[in-house]
Amino acid sequence: MACLRDAGIRYNPAMKKSAPPRKSPKKNSRKGKSARKPWFWRLFFRVFFIGVVLLAGWMVYLDAVVTSRFEGRRFEVPSRVYARPLELYDGASVSSGALERELALSGYRAGDGSKAGTYRRNGGHFTISTRGFLFTDGLEPRRRLSLTIYGDRVQDFRVLSGEDSPIVRLEPAQIGGIYPAHKEDRVLVQLDEVPDLFVDTLLAVEDRQFQDHHGVAPLSIARAMLANIQAGRIVQGGSTLTQQLVKNFFLTREQTLLRKGNEALMSLLLELHYEKDDILETYLNEVYLGQAGTRAIHGFGLASQFYFGESLRDIEAHQLALLVGMVKGPSYYNPRRRPEQALSRRNLVIDVMAETGLVSEAEAARARAQPLEVTDQASYSENRYPAYIDLVRRHLARDYKQEDLQSEGLRIFTTLDPAIQYAAEFSVKDMLARMEGNSDTTLESALVVTSRDSGEVLALVGGRNPQYAGFNRALDARRPIGSLIKPFIYLTALQQPDRYTLISPVEDKGFSLVFDDGRRWEPKNFDGEERGQVPLHEALSRSYNFPAVRVGLDVGIDAVKSTLQGFGVTSAISEYPSMLLGSVPMTPVAVAQIYQGLATSGFNTPLRTIRQVTDAKGEALSRYSLKVDQVADPAAVHLVQYVMQETMQEGTGRSVYRTVPRELTLAGKTGTTDDGRDSWFAGFSGDLLAVSWVGRDDNGPTALTGSTGALPIWSRFMGQVPQHGFSPVVPDGVGYHWVNPAEGALTDEHCENARLVPFIAGSEPQEMVSCGGNIERRIRGWFEGLFQ
């Protein structure tokens, strides 16, 4: 204690009880940190584990998406609809203009005719290099042809190179398709069908490490990011070809981190499951390369046809360079809309081809010197003939499901004849404009053309604007047919030869009918005249109303109705007497159906638009063969055909020969409804049957008759198409006799009123009058008249 005091330090007893604070030992500090570490790592591992589980689950989901799409239906390929193939041979009927239009329709280019898909024309002389086409009965090989057209006939037909043949079929023009709901279109190609140069160029430009990476190329992504940062904008992409495929095939085009992450994961999965060749082939068929109206052009197979009119296997180096270059931006490098940008991009690709040794410098220089060589118009477009395709769809619906038509890549070979379709469209547009003149009336029309013998629909126009895909008047405008019904009334009667012949007297005199409810019906002649007794053939060829109604009532409305149904009428038919004047509503296609029976001597010949359907590989699925059913006596039909020819020579259709050469024998019938609301004409030559209708969509009146409305369109059409006259075969049981129709008796050929008329055997007159006897009878009748 003393020492403490001596030091000047006082003693405080409390110091014993409160020791100075001590620092915590380092050992205790380590214990605190270690106490916190387990909590942090537990949280980290839990989050990590949950993330791994979620990622694994997401990968399982993405894996299912990838495999299900690739192992199922990879593409929904639309059905392709083709016109009939044009056959060329000595004597084939085709005009120079029609041949050139059909070549253009098939994507042929004017040139020297030495390269496949080109032709040269010098007046009527053509040199054509065909592309070849796989038909169900075999491959039509490539050939180089020479031919001359004179008088609408092929002459001096020769095969200059390729397999010799007396008949050559051009590949049929694609006239449309039946598309998936998402409006994509493509032509599938297999990898072994694609030129090696094309594949090598694609990989050199889009993904040089394609064979080495596993779906994602980190170094490429890093290089692209660096380039983009340096440029301050996106100038380079780092996506592999696999990533591009995933983006096009599975994902949207939005630029988000989530989408990019999915793209990378799905690319890895795709490479895990599938071979490189499988991925590459899918890319070739999936990549987007342009737009055709509302249809998206996918895949290089269709793009080659769309831009060059050529198969992918046939294009040259400068052409394939353009297609590869367009992958970067199909709209920006569209060669039809932006040719300068497209040319620059193409030449850049050619430079890459030279740098990588795919072509020599000399080949590259030649390729750069070539023009773009893109066809002026797309060789593929929207449905070129929407009204006709509409009928094709309805016929296909009998045998195929809509989803199969939209996705299975079927090939549908139709009966459409492009030359006849062109003439039909031109006739409607030209004649409607003339009829309307300076009036404010808007007329509409429909025209249906079939092959007289087979019932194949060769052309169909649904309105004045053939490209309009809306209301199809040929199929859906049900309008009263007027006097078009009269041949069927008289056919019903003439099938009773003991009662009716072509010279049977029928009464052209007014009358009225009173129904049980007190209503009165009084038919009228169009001209308001009455002629008393006239021979039956004259009543029909001049289209008198009174005789038609009287004969129809005599044979029975039910019998006339049965005749119409036998010829193919499936809609309801009124049983009122007014039906005998054509109050039966029908569409132009339905009228063509029943007149087909008159043109084929009483056979119900169902109209058809389809010859054959094949799968995408060309294997036949369905054949639509000709089916006919005899529904009327050929002898009676022959008599009606005789009068329908008389109609064109002497009756209501005689104005046709202002347009058509008189040596072309025709048969037909006019039809008019009240106030000219509907103007009809139906008739046929030796080759073609056509039905035309003119009217207003609002069913308003017009100043037209069958002779002034529908007939001019029909005549304009018939005058444009090379064809043969109608020369019916006289059936067994029919004989021709010289008669005096007014007397109802046989007469001498050289008599003034003599007419050569067909009769069903046994129904011809038994009485014979001479020319002199005929004069004596007239004189006696004149004197008797004086004293009455």
Short mmCIF file of C-alpha atoms in Angstrom, two decimals, residues 35-52:
data_model
loop_
_atom_site.label_atom_id
_atom_site.label_comp_id
_atom_site.label_asym_id
_atom_site.label_seq_id
_atom_site.Cartn_x
_atom_site.Cartn_y
_atom_site.Cartn_z
CA ALA A 35 -22.74 -18.94 -36.23
CA ARG A 36 -23.91 -16.75 -39.07
CA LYS A 37 -22.45 -18.84 -41.94
CA PRO A 38 -24.79 -21.84 -41.71
CA TRP A 39 -27.85 -19.57 -42.04
CA PHE A 40 -26.55 -17.85 -45.19
CA TRP A 41 -25.48 -21.02 -46.91
CA ARG A 42 -28.65 -22.79 -46.01
CA LEU A 43 -30.60 -20.01 -47.74
CA PHE A 44 -28.24 -20.00 -50.71
CA PHE A 45 -28.45 -23.75 -51.21
CA ARG A 46 -32.21 -23.72 -50.82
CA VAL A 47 -32.59 -21.02 -53.47
CA PHE A 48 -30.08 -22.79 -55.67
CA PHE A 49 -31.87 -26.11 -55.27
CA ILE A 50 -35.24 -24.55 -56.03
CA GLY A 51 -33.73 -22.86 -59.09
CA VAL A 52 -32.26 -26.13 -60.28
#
